[in-house]
GROMACS .gro file of C-alpha atoms in nm:
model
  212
    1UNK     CA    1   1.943  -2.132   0.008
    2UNK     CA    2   1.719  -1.849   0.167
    3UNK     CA    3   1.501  -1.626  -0.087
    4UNK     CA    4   1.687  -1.287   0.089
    5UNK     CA    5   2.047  -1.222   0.012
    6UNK     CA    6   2.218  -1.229   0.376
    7UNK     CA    7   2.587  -1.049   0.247
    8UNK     CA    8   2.725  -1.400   0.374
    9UNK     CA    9   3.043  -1.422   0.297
   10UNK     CA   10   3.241  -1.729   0.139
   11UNK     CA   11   3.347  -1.854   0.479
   12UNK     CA   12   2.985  -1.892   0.543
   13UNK     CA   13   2.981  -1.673   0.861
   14UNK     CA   14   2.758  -1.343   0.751
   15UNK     CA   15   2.855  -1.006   0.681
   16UNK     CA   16   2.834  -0.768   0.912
   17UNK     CA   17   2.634  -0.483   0.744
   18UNK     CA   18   2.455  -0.101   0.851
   19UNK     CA   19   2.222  -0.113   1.077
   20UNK     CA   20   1.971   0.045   0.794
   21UNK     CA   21   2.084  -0.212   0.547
   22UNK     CA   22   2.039  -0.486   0.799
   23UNK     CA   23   1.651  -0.337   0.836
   24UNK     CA   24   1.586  -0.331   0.492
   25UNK     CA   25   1.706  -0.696   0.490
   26UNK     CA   26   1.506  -0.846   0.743
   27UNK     CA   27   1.160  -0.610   0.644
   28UNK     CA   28   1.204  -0.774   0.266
   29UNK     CA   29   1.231  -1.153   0.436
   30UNK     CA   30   0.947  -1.079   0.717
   31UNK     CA   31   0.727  -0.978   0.405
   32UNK     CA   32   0.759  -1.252   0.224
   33UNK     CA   33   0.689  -1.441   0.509
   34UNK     CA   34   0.368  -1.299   0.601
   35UNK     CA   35   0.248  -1.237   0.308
   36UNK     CA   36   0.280  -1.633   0.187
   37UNK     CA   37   0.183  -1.734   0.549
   38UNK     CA   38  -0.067  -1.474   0.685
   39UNK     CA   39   0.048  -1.335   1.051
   40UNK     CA   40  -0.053  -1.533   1.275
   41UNK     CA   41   0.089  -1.846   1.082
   42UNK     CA   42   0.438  -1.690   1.050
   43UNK     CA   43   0.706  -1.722   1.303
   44UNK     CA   44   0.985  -1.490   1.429
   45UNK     CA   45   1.173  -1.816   1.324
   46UNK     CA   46   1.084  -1.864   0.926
   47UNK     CA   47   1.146  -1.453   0.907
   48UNK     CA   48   1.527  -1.512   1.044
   49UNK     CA   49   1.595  -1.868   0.821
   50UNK     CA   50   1.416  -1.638   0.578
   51UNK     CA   51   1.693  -1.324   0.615
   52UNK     CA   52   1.969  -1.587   0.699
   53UNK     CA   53   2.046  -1.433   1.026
   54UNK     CA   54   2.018  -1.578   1.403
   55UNK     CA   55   1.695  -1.527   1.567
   56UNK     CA   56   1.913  -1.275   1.803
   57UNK     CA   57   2.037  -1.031   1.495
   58UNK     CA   58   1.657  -1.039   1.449
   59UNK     CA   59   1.513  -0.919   1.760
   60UNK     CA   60   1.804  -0.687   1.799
   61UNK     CA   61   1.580  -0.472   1.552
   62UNK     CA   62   1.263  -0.585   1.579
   63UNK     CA   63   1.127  -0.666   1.973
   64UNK     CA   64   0.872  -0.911   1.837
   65UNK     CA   65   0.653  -1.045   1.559
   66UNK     CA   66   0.397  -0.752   1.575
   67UNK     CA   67   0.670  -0.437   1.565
   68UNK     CA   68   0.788  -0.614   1.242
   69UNK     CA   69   0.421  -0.638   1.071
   70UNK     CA   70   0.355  -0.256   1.170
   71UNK     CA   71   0.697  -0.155   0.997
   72UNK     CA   72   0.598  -0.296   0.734
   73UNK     CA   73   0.247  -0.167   0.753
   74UNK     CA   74   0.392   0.191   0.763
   75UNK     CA   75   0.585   0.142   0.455
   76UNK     CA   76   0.322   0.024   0.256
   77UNK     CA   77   0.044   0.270   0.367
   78UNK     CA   78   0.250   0.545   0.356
   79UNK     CA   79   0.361   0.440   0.000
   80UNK     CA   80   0.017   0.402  -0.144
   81UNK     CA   81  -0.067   0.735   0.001
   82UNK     CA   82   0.254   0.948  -0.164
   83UNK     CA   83   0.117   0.759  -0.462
   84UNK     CA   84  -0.249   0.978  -0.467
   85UNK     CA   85  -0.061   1.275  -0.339
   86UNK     CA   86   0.186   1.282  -0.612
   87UNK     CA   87  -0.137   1.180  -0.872
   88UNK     CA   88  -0.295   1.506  -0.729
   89UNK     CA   89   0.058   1.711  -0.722
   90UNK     CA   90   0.197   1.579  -1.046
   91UNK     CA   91  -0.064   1.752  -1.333
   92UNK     CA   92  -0.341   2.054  -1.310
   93UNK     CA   93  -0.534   1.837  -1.589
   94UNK     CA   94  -0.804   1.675  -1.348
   95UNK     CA   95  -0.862   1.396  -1.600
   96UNK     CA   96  -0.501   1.299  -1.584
   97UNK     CA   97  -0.531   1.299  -1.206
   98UNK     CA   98  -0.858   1.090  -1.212
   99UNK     CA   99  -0.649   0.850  -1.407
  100UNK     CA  100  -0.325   0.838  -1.222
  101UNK     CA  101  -0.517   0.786  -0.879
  102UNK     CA  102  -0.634   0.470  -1.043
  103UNK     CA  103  -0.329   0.376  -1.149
  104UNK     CA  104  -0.187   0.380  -0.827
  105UNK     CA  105  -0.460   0.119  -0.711
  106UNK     CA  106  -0.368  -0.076  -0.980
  107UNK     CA  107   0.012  -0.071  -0.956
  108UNK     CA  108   0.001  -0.145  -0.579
  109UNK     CA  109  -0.213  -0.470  -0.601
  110UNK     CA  110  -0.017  -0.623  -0.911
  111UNK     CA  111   0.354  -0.532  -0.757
  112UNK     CA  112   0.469  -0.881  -0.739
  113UNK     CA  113   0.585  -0.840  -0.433
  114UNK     CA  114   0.192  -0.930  -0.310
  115UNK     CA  115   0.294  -0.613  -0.020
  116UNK     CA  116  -0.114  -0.522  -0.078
  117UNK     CA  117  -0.218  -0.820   0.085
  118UNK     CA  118  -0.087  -0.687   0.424
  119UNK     CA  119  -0.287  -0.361   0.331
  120UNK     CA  120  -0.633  -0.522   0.232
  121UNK     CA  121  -0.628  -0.880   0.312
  122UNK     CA  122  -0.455  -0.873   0.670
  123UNK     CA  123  -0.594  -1.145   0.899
  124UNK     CA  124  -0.504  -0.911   1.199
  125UNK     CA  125  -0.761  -0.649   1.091
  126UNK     CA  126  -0.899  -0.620   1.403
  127UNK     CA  127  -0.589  -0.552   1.594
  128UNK     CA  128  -0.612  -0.184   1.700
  129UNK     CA  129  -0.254  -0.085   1.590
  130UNK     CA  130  -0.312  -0.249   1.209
  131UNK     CA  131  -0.668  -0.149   1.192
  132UNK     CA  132  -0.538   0.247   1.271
  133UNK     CA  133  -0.296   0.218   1.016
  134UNK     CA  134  -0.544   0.085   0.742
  135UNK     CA  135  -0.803   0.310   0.790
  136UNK     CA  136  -0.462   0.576   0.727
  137UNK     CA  137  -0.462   0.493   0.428
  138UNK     CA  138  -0.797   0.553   0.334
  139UNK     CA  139  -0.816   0.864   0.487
  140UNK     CA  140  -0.514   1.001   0.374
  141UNK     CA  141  -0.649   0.926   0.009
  142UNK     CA  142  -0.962   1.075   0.037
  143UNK     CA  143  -0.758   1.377   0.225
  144UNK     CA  144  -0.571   1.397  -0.101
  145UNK     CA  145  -0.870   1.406  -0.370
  146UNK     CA  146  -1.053   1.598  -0.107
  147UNK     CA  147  -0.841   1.899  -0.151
  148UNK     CA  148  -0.838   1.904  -0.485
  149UNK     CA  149  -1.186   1.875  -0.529
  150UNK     CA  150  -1.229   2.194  -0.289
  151UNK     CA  151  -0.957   2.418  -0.448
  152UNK     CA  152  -1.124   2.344  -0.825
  153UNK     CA  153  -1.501   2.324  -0.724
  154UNK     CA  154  -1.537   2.511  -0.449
  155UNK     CA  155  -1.774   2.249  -0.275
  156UNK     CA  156  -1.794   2.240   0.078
  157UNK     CA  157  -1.578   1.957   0.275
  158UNK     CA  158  -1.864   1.749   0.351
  159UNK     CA  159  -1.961   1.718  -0.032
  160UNK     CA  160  -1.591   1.701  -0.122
  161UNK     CA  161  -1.510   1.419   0.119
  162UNK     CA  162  -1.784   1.204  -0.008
  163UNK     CA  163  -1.675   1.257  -0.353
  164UNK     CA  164  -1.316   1.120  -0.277
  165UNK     CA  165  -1.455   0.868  -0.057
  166UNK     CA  166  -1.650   0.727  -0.405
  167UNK     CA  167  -1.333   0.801  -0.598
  168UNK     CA  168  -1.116   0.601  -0.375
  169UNK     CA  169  -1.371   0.325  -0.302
  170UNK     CA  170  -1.397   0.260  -0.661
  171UNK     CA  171  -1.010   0.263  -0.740
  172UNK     CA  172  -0.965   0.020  -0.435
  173UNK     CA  173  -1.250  -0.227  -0.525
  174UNK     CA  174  -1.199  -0.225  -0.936
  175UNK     CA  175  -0.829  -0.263  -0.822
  176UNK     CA  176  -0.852  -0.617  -0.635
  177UNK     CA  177  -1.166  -0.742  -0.822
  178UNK     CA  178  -0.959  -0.702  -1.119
  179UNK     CA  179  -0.662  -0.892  -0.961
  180UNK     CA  180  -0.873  -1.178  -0.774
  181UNK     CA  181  -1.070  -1.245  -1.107
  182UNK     CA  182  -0.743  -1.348  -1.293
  183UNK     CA  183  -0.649  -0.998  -1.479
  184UNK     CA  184  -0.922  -1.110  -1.724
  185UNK     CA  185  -0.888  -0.773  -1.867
  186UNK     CA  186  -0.539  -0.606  -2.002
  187UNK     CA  187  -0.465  -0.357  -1.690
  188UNK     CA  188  -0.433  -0.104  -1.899
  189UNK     CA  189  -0.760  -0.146  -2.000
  190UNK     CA  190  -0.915  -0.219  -1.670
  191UNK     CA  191  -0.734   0.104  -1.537
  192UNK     CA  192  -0.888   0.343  -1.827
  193UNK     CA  193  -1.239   0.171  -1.777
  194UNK     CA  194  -1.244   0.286  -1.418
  195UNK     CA  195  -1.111   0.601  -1.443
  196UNK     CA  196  -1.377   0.645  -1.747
  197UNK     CA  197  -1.629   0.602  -1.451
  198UNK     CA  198  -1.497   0.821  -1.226
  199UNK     CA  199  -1.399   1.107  -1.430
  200UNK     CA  200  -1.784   1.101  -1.598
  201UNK     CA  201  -1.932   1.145  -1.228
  202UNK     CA  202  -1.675   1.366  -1.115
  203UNK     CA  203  -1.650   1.588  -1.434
  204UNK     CA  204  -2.004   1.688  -1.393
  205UNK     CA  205  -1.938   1.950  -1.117
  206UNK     CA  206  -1.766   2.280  -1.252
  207UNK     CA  207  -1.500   2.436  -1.153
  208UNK     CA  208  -1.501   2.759  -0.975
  209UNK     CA  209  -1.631   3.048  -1.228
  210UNK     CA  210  -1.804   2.800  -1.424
  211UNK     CA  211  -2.139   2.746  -1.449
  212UNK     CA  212  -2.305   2.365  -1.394
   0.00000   0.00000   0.00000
């Protein structure tokens, strides 16, 4: 029995199903793969046992091993980036923001589908085309906090990038410290003791009309 539905149907022969379907299908089995077996230990053949398809129904989507790891790449990085966007979008209460930026850290690494190891524990890091996508992420973080920081404080880019940079460095590293040490602490807790730190640094700037 594979650990991905494959529609098959009772005759045993599979169901033929949408093209987007069929995509969502085999990303779900390649992740599981590569995220138990790293990438370079995974094979185009354990992703399409995996899916319960032919190797063929696979590569009709996917040319090779690497085009599959970058879709999935995309879908993750973009993901954790919507999720700092919308913690930025979603409230005017800066605290609250603070707070739901490291939540999103937090979520993403203890999703059981383990998706953040592919993120921030890829052992194809120094590929060009995953390395470019990592880095995305990052910098479409700090993008996020970056702007906010401007349009409340009124600090120059420079000073407002380095403060996101800290922001998102800390979410990132509390985030898998906290899930390589054995959740030791409750998450909620863990997740209101680091955005404790960051909102004491990052309240101490005024906002625009204030004074320090």
């Amino acid at each position: 029995m594979t650990a991905v539905g494959n529609g098959a149907q009772a005759t045993g022969r599979p169901t033929r199903l949408p093209r987007s379907a069929r995509r969502k299908q085999l990303l779900a089995a390649a992740q599981e793969v590569f995220v138990a077996q790293g990438y370079h230990a995974a094979a185009m053949d354990d992703i399409a046992e995996r899916a319960g398809v032919s190797k063929p129904v696979l590569y009709q989507h996917f040319p090779g091993k690497m085009e599959l790891y970058l879709a999935l790449l995309d879908t993750h990085c973009d993901a954790i980036v919507a999720k700092v966007q919308e913690a930025m979008r979603g409230t005017s209460d800066n605290k609250e923001r603070v707070s739901a930026s490291v939540r999103a850290y937090f979520d993403f690494v203890d999703h059981e589908s383990e998706a953040f190891r592919l993120v921030f524990e890829s052992d194809l890091r120094n590929d060009p085309a995953v390395r470019q996508r990592v880095e995305r992420v990052e910098q479409g973080c700090i993008a996020a906090i970056t702007d906010t920081i401007i349009s409340d404080t009124g600090v120059c880019r420079s000073h407002a990038e380095l403060l996101a940079s800290g922001l998102v460095g800390a979410a990132e590293t509390a985030a898998q410290f906290w899930l390589a040490s054995g959740r030791q602490v409750p998450k909620a807790e863990a997740e209101a003791l680091v955005a404790a730190l960051s909102w004491r640094g990052i309240a101490s700037f005024p906002l625009q009309g204030e004074s320090a």
